[in-house]
Coordinates of C-alpha atoms in Angstrom, one line a residue:
Chain A
M202 CA -24.7 13.3 24.0
I203 CA -25.1 10.2 26.2
H204 CA -24.4 8.0 23.2
S205 CA -21.1 9.8 22.4
K206 CA -20.0 9.6 26.0
K207 CA -20.5 5.9 25.9
K208 CA -18.6 5.5 22.7
R209 CA -15.0 4.4 23.4
N210 CA -12.2 6.6 22.4
M211 CA -10.5 3.9 20.3
N212 CA -7.7 6.2 19.1
L213 CA -6.7 7.0 22.6
I214 CA -6.8 3.4 23.7
I215 CA -5.0 1.9 20.7
G216 CA -2.5 4.7 20.4
G217 CA -1.8 4.7 24.1
T218 CA -1.3 0.9 24.1
I219 CA 1.1 1.0 21.2
L220 CA 3.2 3.7 22.9
L221 CA 3.1 2.0 26.2
F222 CA 4.5 -1.1 24.6
F223 CA 7.4 0.7 22.9
L224 CA 8.1 2.8 26.0
T225 CA 8.3 -0.4 28.0
I226 CA 10.7 -1.9 25.4
M227 CA 12.8 1.2 25.6
V228 CA 13.0 1.2 29.4
I229 CA 13.9 -2.6 29.4
S230 CA 16.6 -1.9 26.8
F231 CA 18.5 0.2 29.4
F232 CA 19.0 -2.8 31.6
Y233 CA 18.7 -5.8 29.3
T234 CA 19.0 -6.7 25.6
P235 CA 19.1 -10.3 24.4
Y236 CA 22.5 -9.8 22.9
D237 CA 25.3 -7.3 23.0
V238 CA 24.1 -4.6 20.6
N239 CA 27.4 -4.1 18.9
K240 CA 28.8 -7.6 19.1
I241 CA 29.8 -8.6 15.6
Q242 CA 29.5 -12.3 14.6
V243 CA 30.1 -12.5 10.9
A244 CA 29.4 -16.2 10.9
N245 CA 25.9 -15.4 12.0
K246 CA 25.2 -12.6 9.5
L247 CA 21.8 -12.1 7.8
Q248 CA 20.0 -14.8 9.8
P249 CA 16.2 -15.0 9.3
P250 CA 14.1 -14.7 12.5
S251 CA 14.6 -17.8 14.7
S252 CA 14.2 -18.8 18.3
A253 CA 17.8 -17.6 19.0
H254 CA 17.3 -14.3 17.2
W255 CA 13.6 -13.3 17.2
L256 CA 14.0 -10.7 14.5
G257 CA 17.1 -12.2 12.8
T258 CA 20.5 -10.7 12.5
D259 CA 22.0 -7.9 10.4
K260 CA 24.9 -7.9 7.9
F261 CA 27.5 -8.1 10.7
G262 CA 25.6 -10.8 12.5
R263 CA 24.4 -8.4 15.2
D264 CA 21.0 -9.2 16.8
T265 CA 18.3 -7.1 15.2
L266 CA 15.9 -7.2 18.2
S267 CA 18.6 -5.9 20.5
R268 CA 19.4 -3.1 18.1
I269 CA 15.8 -2.1 17.6
M270 CA 15.4 -2.1 21.4
T271 CA 18.2 0.4 21.8
G272 CA 17.1 2.2 18.7
T273 CA 13.9 3.2 20.4
Q274 CA 16.0 5.0 23.0
T275 CA 17.4 7.3 20.2
A276 CA 13.9 7.7 18.7
F277 CA 12.3 8.7 22.0
F278 CA 15.3 10.9 23.0
V279 CA 15.2 12.9 19.8
G280 CA 11.4 13.1 19.9
A281 CA 11.4 14.3 23.5
V282 CA 14.1 17.0 22.9
V283 CA 12.2 18.2 19.8
V284 CA 8.9 18.5 21.7
V285 CA 10.5 20.3 24.6
I286 CA 12.3 22.8 22.3
G287 CA 9.2 23.2 20.1
L288 CA 6.8 23.7 23.0
F289 CA 9.2 26.1 24.9
F290 CA 10.0 28.4 22.1
G291 CA 6.7 27.9 20.3
S292 CA 4.7 28.9 23.4
I293 CA 6.9 32.0 24.0
I294 CA 6.8 33.2 20.4
G295 CA 3.2 32.2 19.7
G296 CA 2.0 33.6 23.1
L297 CA 3.7 36.9 22.6
A298 CA 2.5 37.3 19.0
G299 CA -1.0 36.3 19.8
Y300 CA -1.3 38.4 22.9
L301 CA 0.5 41.5 21.7
G302 CA -0.8 41.5 18.1
G303 CA 0.0 44.5 15.9
W304 CA 3.3 44.9 14.1
F305 CA 5.1 42.4 16.4
D306 CA 2.6 39.7 15.4
E307 CA 2.9 40.7 11.8
I308 CA 6.7 40.4 11.7
V309 CA 6.7 37.1 13.7
M310 CA 4.1 35.6 11.5
R311 CA 5.8 36.5 8.2
F312 CA 9.0 35.0 9.6
I313 CA 7.1 31.8 10.6
D314 CA 5.5 31.6 7.2
A315 CA 8.9 31.9 5.6
L316 CA 10.3 29.1 7.9
M317 CA 7.3 26.9 7.1
A318 CA 7.7 27.5 3.4
F319 CA 10.9 25.4 3.5
P320 CA 9.9 21.8 3.1
G321 CA 10.8 20.5 6.6
I322 CA 13.4 18.0 5.5
I323 CA 15.3 20.7 3.5
L324 CA 15.5 23.0 6.4
A325 CA 16.7 20.1 8.5
I326 CA 19.3 19.2 5.9
M327 CA 20.4 22.8 5.7
I328 CA 20.9 23.1 9.5
V329 CA 22.6 19.7 9.7
A330 CA 24.9 20.8 6.8
V331 CA 26.1 23.7 8.9
F332 CA 26.0 22.3 12.4
G333 CA 27.1 18.8 11.6
T334 CA 25.4 15.5 12.1
G335 CA 24.9 13.4 15.3
I336 CA 22.2 12.8 17.8
T337 CA 22.2 16.1 19.6
D338 CA 22.6 18.2 16.5
T339 CA 19.8 16.3 14.8
A340 CA 17.5 16.8 17.8
L341 CA 18.3 20.5 17.9
A342 CA 17.7 21.0 14.2
L343 CA 14.4 19.2 14.3
G344 CA 13.4 21.2 17.4
V345 CA 13.9 24.4 15.5
L346 CA 11.8 22.9 12.8
A347 CA 8.9 22.0 15.1
T348 CA 8.8 25.5 16.6
P349 CA 6.9 27.5 13.9
S350 CA 3.9 25.2 13.7
I351 CA 3.5 25.0 17.5
A352 CA 3.9 28.8 17.7
R353 CA 1.0 29.1 15.2
I354 CA -1.2 26.9 17.3
V355 CA -0.4 28.8 20.4
R356 CA -1.0 32.1 18.7
S357 CA -4.4 31.1 17.5
G358 CA -5.3 29.9 21.0
F359 CA -4.3 33.3 22.3
M360 CA -6.2 35.2 19.7
Q361 CA -9.4 33.2 20.8
N362 CA -8.8 33.8 24.5
K363 CA -7.3 37.3 24.8
D364 CA -10.6 39.2 24.7
L365 CA -12.6 36.8 26.8
D366 CA -13.9 38.0 30.1
Y367 CA -11.4 36.3 32.4
V368 CA -8.5 37.9 30.6
V369 CA -10.2 41.3 30.6
A370 CA -10.8 40.9 34.3
A371 CA -7.2 39.9 34.9
R372 CA -6.0 42.9 32.9
S373 CA -8.3 45.3 34.7
I374 CA -7.0 44.4 38.1
G375 CA -3.5 45.2 36.9
V376 CA -2.0 41.8 36.2
S377 CA 1.2 42.2 34.2
P378 CA 1.1 41.2 30.5
L379 CA 3.8 38.4 31.0
R380 CA 1.8 37.0 33.9
I381 CA -1.4 37.1 31.8
I382 CA 0.3 35.3 28.9
F383 CA 1.9 32.5 30.9
K384 CA -0.3 32.1 34.0
V385 CA -3.7 33.2 32.9
I386 CA -4.1 32.3 29.2
M387 CA -1.5 29.5 28.8
P388 CA -3.3 27.0 31.1
N389 CA -6.4 27.4 29.0
I390 CA -4.7 26.1 25.9
Y391 CA -2.8 23.2 27.5
S392 CA -5.0 20.7 25.7
Q393 CA -4.1 22.2 22.3
L394 CA -0.4 22.2 23.4
I395 CA -0.6 18.5 24.3
V396 CA -2.1 17.6 20.9
A397 CA 0.5 19.7 19.1
G398 CA 3.2 18.1 21.2
S399 CA 2.3 14.6 20.2
V400 CA 1.9 15.5 16.5
A401 CA 5.4 17.1 16.8
F402 CA 6.7 14.0 18.4
A403 CA 5.5 11.9 15.5
G404 CA 6.9 14.4 13.0
A405 CA 10.3 14.4 14.8
L406 CA 10.4 10.6 14.6
L407 CA 9.7 10.6 10.9
A408 CA 12.2 13.3 10.2
E409 CA 14.9 11.7 12.4
S410 CA 14.6 8.4 10.6
S411 CA 14.7 10.1 7.2
L412 CA 17.8 12.1 8.1
S413 CA 19.5 9.1 9.6
Y414 CA 18.5 7.1 6.5
L415 CA 20.2 9.7 4.3
G416 CA 23.3 9.4 6.5
L417 CA 22.8 13.0 7.8
G418 CA 21.2 12.2 11.2
V419 CA 22.3 10.0 14.1
Q420 CA 25.8 8.6 13.5
P421 CA 27.3 5.4 14.7
P422 CA 27.8 4.1 17.3
D423 CA 24.4 5.6 18.4
P424 CA 21.7 3.2 17.3
S425 CA 19.1 4.5 14.9
L426 CA 16.1 2.8 13.3
G427 CA 16.5 5.0 10.2
R428 CA 20.1 4.0 9.7
M429 CA 19.3 0.3 10.3
L430 CA 16.9 0.7 7.3
S431 CA 19.5 2.2 5.1
E432 CA 22.0 -0.5 6.1
S433 CA 19.4 -3.1 5.2
Q434 CA 18.6 -1.7 1.8
E435 CA 21.2 -3.6 -0.3
Y436 CA 19.7 -6.9 1.0
I437 CA 16.1 -5.9 0.5
T438 CA 15.2 -8.4 -2.2
D439 CA 16.9 -11.4 -0.6
D440 CA 16.4 -10.7 3.1
P441 CA 13.3 -8.5 3.4
W442 CA 12.8 -9.1 7.1
Y443 CA 16.1 -7.2 7.8
A444 CA 14.3 -4.0 6.6
L445 CA 10.8 -4.9 7.9
A446 CA 11.7 -5.0 11.6
P447 CA 13.1 -1.5 12.0
G448 CA 10.6 -0.1 9.4
L449 CA 7.6 -1.4 11.1
T450 CA 8.9 -0.3 14.5
I451 CA 9.1 3.3 13.3
T452 CA 5.7 3.1 11.6
F453 CA 4.0 1.8 14.7
I454 CA 5.6 4.3 17.1
V455 CA 4.6 7.2 14.7
L456 CA 1.1 5.7 14.3
G457 CA 0.9 5.5 18.1
F458 CA 1.5 9.2 18.4
Y459 CA -0.9 10.1 15.7
M460 CA -3.7 8.0 17.2
L461 CA -2.9 9.4 20.6
S462 CA -3.1 13.0 19.3
N463 CA -6.4 12.2 17.6
G464 CA -7.7 10.6 20.7
L465 CA -6.7 13.6 22.8
R466 CA -8.4 15.9 20.4
E467 CA -11.6 13.8 20.6
L468 CA -11.4 13.9 24.4
T469 CA -11.1 17.7 24.5
D470 CA -13.8 18.1 21.8
R471 CA -16.2 16.0 23.9
R472 CA -15.5 18.0 27.0
S473 CA -16.3 21.3 25.3
Chain B
M200 CA -6.7 43.6 -7.7
A201 CA -5.8 45.1 -4.3
Y202 CA -5.8 41.6 -2.9
I203 CA -3.4 40.3 -5.6
L204 CA -1.1 43.2 -4.9
R205 CA -1.2 42.6 -1.2
R206 CA -0.4 38.9 -1.8
L207 CA 2.4 39.9 -4.1
V208 CA 3.9 42.1 -1.4
F209 CA 3.6 39.2 1.0
L210 CA 5.2 36.9 -1.5
C211 CA 8.2 39.2 -1.9
L212 CA 8.5 39.6 1.9
T213 CA 8.4 35.8 2.3
L214 CA 11.1 35.4 -0.4
V215 CA 13.3 38.0 1.3
F216 CA 12.9 36.3 4.7
I217 CA 13.8 32.9 3.1
S218 CA 16.9 34.3 1.5
I219 CA 17.9 35.9 4.8
I220 CA 17.4 32.7 6.7
T221 CA 19.4 30.7 4.1
F222 CA 22.1 33.4 4.0
L223 CA 22.4 33.6 7.8
V224 CA 22.4 29.8 8.3
F225 CA 25.5 29.5 6.1
R226 CA 27.3 32.5 7.5
I227 CA 26.6 33.6 11.0
L228 CA 26.1 30.3 12.8
P229 CA 29.1 29.1 14.8
G230 CA 31.8 27.3 12.9
D231 CA 33.6 28.5 9.7
P232 CA 32.0 26.8 6.7
V233 CA 35.3 26.9 4.8
Q234 CA 37.1 25.2 7.7
I235 CA 34.4 22.6 7.9
M236 CA 34.5 22.1 4.2
L237 CA 38.3 21.7 3.9
G238 CA 38.8 19.8 7.1
P239 CA 40.7 20.6 10.3
D240 CA 44.2 20.1 8.8
A241 CA 43.6 22.5 5.8
D242 CA 46.4 24.8 4.7
P243 CA 45.6 28.4 5.9
A244 CA 46.5 29.8 2.5
R245 CA 44.0 27.4 0.8
I246 CA 41.3 28.5 3.4
T247 CA 41.9 32.2 2.5
A248 CA 41.8 31.3 -1.2
V249 CA 38.5 29.5 -0.9
R250 CA 37.0 32.2 1.3
H251 CA 37.9 34.7 -1.4
Q252 CA 36.5 32.5 -4.1
L253 CA 33.2 32.2 -2.2
G254 CA 33.2 35.9 -1.5
L255 CA 33.2 35.2 2.3
D256 CA 35.9 37.8 2.9
Q257 CA 33.5 40.6 1.9
P258 CA 31.2 42.5 4.4
L259 CA 28.0 40.6 5.2
F260 CA 25.7 43.0 3.6
E261 CA 27.6 42.9 0.3
Q262 CA 27.7 39.1 0.4
Y263 CA 23.9 39.2 0.7
I264 CA 23.4 41.6 -2.2
H265 CA 25.8 39.4 -4.2
L266 CA 23.8 36.3 -3.4
I267 CA 20.5 38.0 -4.4
Q268 CA 22.0 39.3 -7.6
G269 CA 23.3 35.9 -8.5
F270 CA 20.0 34.3 -7.6
V271 CA 18.0 36.6 -9.9
K272 CA 20.5 36.2 -12.7
G273 CA 20.5 32.4 -12.2
D274 CA 24.2 32.5 -11.4
L275 CA 24.8 30.7 -8.1
G276 CA 28.5 30.4 -8.3
E277 CA 30.6 27.4 -8.8
S278 CA 30.5 24.0 -7.2
L279 CA 33.6 23.3 -5.1
R280 CA 33.5 19.6 -5.8
F281 CA 32.5 19.5 -9.4
S282 CA 34.2 22.7 -10.5
M283 CA 31.1 23.5 -12.6
P284 CA 28.5 26.2 -12.3
V285 CA 25.8 25.3 -9.8
K286 CA 23.3 26.2 -12.4
T287 CA 24.5 23.6 -14.9
L288 CA 24.4 20.9 -12.2
I289 CA 20.9 21.8 -11.2
L290 CA 19.6 22.0 -14.8
A291 CA 21.1 18.6 -15.7
R292 CA 19.1 17.0 -12.9
L293 CA 15.9 19.0 -13.1
P294 CA 14.0 16.9 -15.8
L295 CA 14.2 13.8 -13.6
T296 CA 13.0 15.4 -10.4
F297 CA 10.4 17.5 -12.2
S298 CA 8.8 14.5 -13.9
L299 CA 9.0 12.5 -10.7
A300 CA 7.2 15.2 -8.7
L301 CA 4.6 15.6 -11.5
M302 CA 3.9 11.9 -11.7
S303 CA 3.5 11.7 -8.0
L304 CA 1.1 14.6 -8.0
V305 CA -1.0 13.0 -10.8
I306 CA -1.2 9.8 -8.8
V307 CA -2.2 11.6 -5.7
V308 CA -5.0 13.5 -7.4
F309 CA -6.4 10.5 -9.3
V310 CA -6.4 8.1 -6.4
S311 CA -7.2 10.2 -3.4
I312 CA -10.1 12.2 -4.7
P313 CA -12.2 9.3 -5.9
L314 CA -11.4 7.3 -2.8
G315 CA -12.3 10.2 -0.6
V316 CA -15.6 10.7 -2.3
L317 CA -16.4 7.0 -2.2
A318 CA -15.5 6.8 1.5
A319 CA -17.7 9.8 2.3
I320 CA -20.7 8.5 0.4
R321 CA -20.4 5.2 2.2
K322 CA -19.6 6.7 5.6
N323 CA -19.1 4.1 8.4
S324 CA -19.3 1.2 5.9
W325 CA -16.6 -1.5 6.1
G326 CA -15.0 0.0 3.0
D327 CA -14.8 3.4 4.7
I328 CA -13.5 2.0 8.0
I329 CA -10.8 0.0 6.2
L330 CA -9.7 2.9 3.9
S331 CA -9.6 5.3 6.9
S332 CA -7.5 2.8 8.9
I333 CA -5.1 2.2 6.0
T334 CA -4.6 5.9 5.4
Q335 CA -3.9 6.4 9.1
V336 CA -1.0 3.9 8.7
G337 CA -0.1 5.6 5.4
M338 CA 0.5 8.8 7.2
A339 CA 2.7 7.2 9.8
I340 CA 4.9 5.3 7.5
P341 CA 8.3 6.9 6.6
T342 CA 8.4 7.6 2.8
F343 CA 11.7 5.7 2.3
F344 CA 10.2 2.7 4.0
V345 CA 7.2 2.8 1.6
G346 CA 9.8 2.7 -1.2
M347 CA 11.6 -0.3 0.3
L348 CA 8.2 -2.1 0.8
L349 CA 7.4 -1.5 -2.9
M350 CA 10.8 -2.8 -3.8
I351 CA 10.2 -6.0 -1.8
L352 CA 6.7 -6.4 -3.4
F353 CA 7.4 -5.5 -7.0
G354 CA 11.1 -5.4 -7.5
S355 CA 11.7 -9.0 -6.8
M356 CA 8.3 -10.6 -7.2
F357 CA 7.4 -9.4 -10.6
R358 CA 10.6 -7.8 -12.0
L359 CA 8.2 -5.6 -14.0
F360 CA 9.9 -2.4 -13.1
S361 CA 13.5 -1.5 -12.7
P362 CA 14.0 -0.4 -9.1
G363 CA 17.2 1.4 -8.8
G364 CA 18.3 3.1 -12.0
Y365 CA 16.9 5.7 -14.3
I366 CA 16.3 5.6 -18.0
P367 CA 16.1 9.2 -19.4
W368 CA 13.0 10.2 -21.3
G369 CA 15.0 10.9 -24.5
E370 CA 16.2 7.3 -24.5
S371 CA 13.0 5.4 -24.1
F372 CA 9.6 6.8 -23.1
F373 CA 8.3 3.6 -21.5
G374 CA 11.7 2.9 -20.0
A375 CA 11.6 6.3 -18.2
L376 CA 8.0 5.8 -17.2
G377 CA 8.8 2.4 -15.8
S378 CA 11.8 3.6 -14.0
L379 CA 9.9 6.4 -12.3
L380 CA 6.6 4.7 -11.6
L381 CA 7.7 3.0 -8.3
P382 CA 9.5 6.1 -7.0
A383 CA 6.5 8.2 -7.9
L384 CA 4.1 5.8 -6.2
T385 CA 6.4 5.9 -3.1
I386 CA 6.2 9.6 -2.8
A387 CA 2.4 9.6 -3.6
I388 CA 1.3 7.0 -1.0
P389 CA 1.7 9.1 2.2
Q390 CA 0.2 12.1 0.4
I391 CA -2.7 10.1 -0.8
A392 CA -3.4 9.3 2.8
V393 CA -3.4 13.0 3.8
C394 CA -5.5 14.0 0.8
F395 CA -8.0 11.2 1.1
R396 CA -8.8 12.1 4.7
Y397 CA -9.1 15.8 3.8
V398 CA -11.5 15.1 0.9
R399 CA -13.6 12.7 2.9
N400 CA -13.9 15.1 5.9
E401 CA -14.7 18.1 3.6
I402 CA -17.4 16.2 1.8
L403 CA -19.0 15.0 5.0
E404 CA -18.9 18.6 6.3
Q405 CA -20.5 20.0 3.2
T406 CA -23.2 17.3 3.3
T407 CA -24.6 18.9 6.4
M408 CA -25.0 22.4 4.8
D409 CA -28.3 24.0 4.1
Y410 CA -27.8 24.2 0.4
V411 CA -27.6 20.4 0.2
R412 CA -30.9 20.1 2.0
T413 CA -32.4 22.7 -0.5
A414 CA -31.1 20.7 -3.5
R415 CA -32.5 17.5 -2.1
G416 CA -35.8 19.4 -1.3
K417 CA -36.0 20.5 -4.9
G418 CA -36.0 16.9 -5.8
A419 CA -32.4 16.7 -7.2
T420 CA -31.2 13.1 -7.3
E421 CA -28.5 12.0 -4.9
R422 CA -26.1 11.8 -7.8
A423 CA -26.8 15.3 -9.0
T424 CA -26.6 16.7 -5.4
L425 CA -23.2 15.0 -5.1
F426 CA -21.6 16.0 -8.4
K427 CA -23.3 19.4 -9.0
H428 CA -23.4 20.7 -5.5
I429 CA -21.4 19.0 -2.8
L430 CA -18.3 18.0 -4.9
R431 CA -17.9 21.5 -6.4
N432 CA -18.0 23.1 -3.0
S433 CA -15.8 20.6 -1.3
L434 CA -13.0 20.5 -3.8
I435 CA -12.2 24.1 -3.4
P436 CA -10.8 23.9 0.1
V437 CA -9.0 20.7 -1.0
L438 CA -7.0 22.9 -3.3
T439 CA -5.3 24.6 -0.3
V440 CA -4.1 21.2 0.8
F441 CA -2.6 20.7 -2.6
G442 CA -0.2 23.6 -1.9
L443 CA 1.0 21.7 1.1
I444 CA 1.1 18.4 -0.6
L445 CA 3.2 19.8 -3.4
A446 CA 5.8 20.9 -0.9
E447 CA 5.7 17.5 0.6
V448 CA 6.1 15.9 -2.8
I449 CA 9.2 18.0 -3.5
A450 CA 10.6 17.0 -0.1
G451 CA 9.7 13.4 -0.9
T452 CA 11.7 13.4 -4.1
I453 CA 14.8 14.2 -2.1
V454 CA 14.5 11.1 0.0
V455 CA 13.0 8.8 -2.6
E456 CA 15.7 9.5 -5.1
Q457 CA 18.1 8.0 -2.6
V458 CA 16.0 4.9 -2.2
F459 CA 15.9 4.2 -5.9
S460 CA 19.4 5.6 -6.7
L461 CA 18.0 8.2 -9.1
P462 CA 20.4 11.0 -10.1
G463 CA 18.1 13.9 -9.5
I464 CA 18.1 17.2 -7.5
G465 CA 17.7 15.3 -4.2
T466 CA 20.8 13.2 -4.8
L467 CA 22.7 16.3 -5.7
L468 CA 21.6 17.9 -2.5
I469 CA 22.5 15.0 -0.3
T470 CA 25.9 14.4 -1.9
S471 CA 26.6 18.1 -1.7
V472 CA 25.8 18.2 2.0
S473 CA 28.0 15.1 2.6
G474 CA 30.7 16.6 0.5
R475 CA 30.5 20.0 2.2
D476 CA 29.8 21.7 -1.2
F477 CA 28.1 24.8 0.3
P478 CA 27.5 26.8 -2.9
V479 CA 25.5 23.9 -4.3
V480 CA 23.6 23.4 -1.0
Q481 CA 22.8 27.1 -0.7
G482 CA 21.6 27.4 -4.3
L483 CA 19.4 24.3 -4.1
V484 CA 17.8 25.3 -0.8
L485 CA 17.1 28.8 -2.2
Y486 CA 15.6 27.5 -5.4
I487 CA 13.5 24.8 -3.8
A488 CA 12.1 27.2 -1.2
F489 CA 11.4 29.7 -4.0
V490 CA 9.5 27.1 -6.0
V491 CA 7.4 26.0 -3.0
V492 CA 6.5 29.6 -2.0
C493 CA 5.6 30.5 -5.6
I494 CA 3.4 27.4 -5.9
N495 CA 1.6 28.3 -2.7
F496 CA 1.1 31.8 -4.1
I497 CA -0.4 30.4 -7.3
V498 CA -2.7 28.0 -5.3
D499 CA -3.8 31.0 -3.3
L500 CA -4.8 32.9 -6.4
L501 CA -6.5 29.9 -8.0
Y502 CA -8.5 29.5 -4.9
R503 CA -10.0 33.0 -5.5
V504 CA -10.6 32.3 -9.1
L505 CA -12.5 29.1 -8.3
D506 CA -14.4 30.5 -5.4
P507 CA -16.2 33.7 -6.2
R508 CA -17.3 34.0 -2.5
I509 CA -13.8 34.8 -1.4
R510 CA -13.6 37.6 -4.0
L511 CA -16.7 39.1 -2.6
K512 CA -15.6 39.1 1.0

């Protein structure tokens, strides 16, 4: 026990550091980018990394570093919206299903199973096909997508807790079911919710970049790392750094969230 | 038998739910699909004609019944853009996507299971730590970026494969294999990461079980304990992951076909979404979801066949 406490939670440290780094970049990008993000300088196009352009320039001569910096805004925005939607609806649906049980639970779970049977990207494509593309629609579509898996986690948390003494006690003194769900049980599964939230964040980033890569996600002029990658594709063999910069950025942010979620899980496991 | 029946009922229920979700998404959500399809300046007469052609002027319930009947008969209507039956469009592109998915799956199985076993045996060795770190990155990397990285590595350096472009199986076997190898690898890599971690953890968990101690106590060699006892028991739960991986592989083909410009189901889906060809999108989504649900059903049944304990419970 003592040994495990001494062992450093590397996932939490590394994941947290990666995310802090990109969050800082995102915050800075609101006030400062090395160049104007949309300034086209055809004479400067497809420059390799240099002291003037740290990450080179794209096919229109725009500064890649500046575009990646603003691209992180979109990534974090979409991720945050998805997590908020997923946690909000996931907690309500999963909480009610887990606490009430019975036919309500059965119907909700069948519905969730059906939703989860769609490969995520297909459901997202379907929603985008109807709603249309763009940053808000993409975020909403992916939020809907994140809800079922979070609802499942919340539900299983509720099933574990609902017959424990503290819940029985609350029920016996006449606390209303809604209050039990949201005020009594919910605080006890916060740690699971935080882990689920950071996994959902990572999933949202991957999905957003895929959709934008396919041309069905974030649309110009909103910057998107996924779209930067699709723009870079025709130059992939001659100018690989053009694709590497945004690709590695997405990978590292997602990695950060995965490591963070693993670290948080370790943390709660150790506590219990 | 009762279990299989219950699962069958669940399967049908899930399929009904899926069809309802697909149906509703295309009909009830705000915005008129025909209006979106034809653009804001479309002639009202044309809108009425297309609505009629798609059967959108009928009551909702009848539309739904019509969709299900068509789905069962394999008649999904006509594409608005290609003026061809949706079925013909799908069938023409199926061999490519099917072989791509199959190749990816084979790669996943043959790479992730041996690696997972190896990492578990040599737990906390450098090899294990490196493999585990690589797979963590493998899970975080977007599939299409994997494809682009492979293109950078192989496409230009060795020119062994033909990134971008598909040679049909009928034309040249090795040509087809070559043109699908990089895309298949692209789809497989993130799934190898998932599967590797699962196999490794499962084996490590089984190693702590009583039966392993018994086997060792009897004097079984480490090798025999691993292959005859641990591996047999740990690969059964891995099977459930394969249902999920298969769904991911199918989803992966959609994106990766774009990366390598392969004319498969995924490309058809994406161009149909961009071209607002709703009959095609609806048909594809239904069939893909149908395939995924059925695969999960089969995996579920296989799980019982392979593990007698579940049957006894």
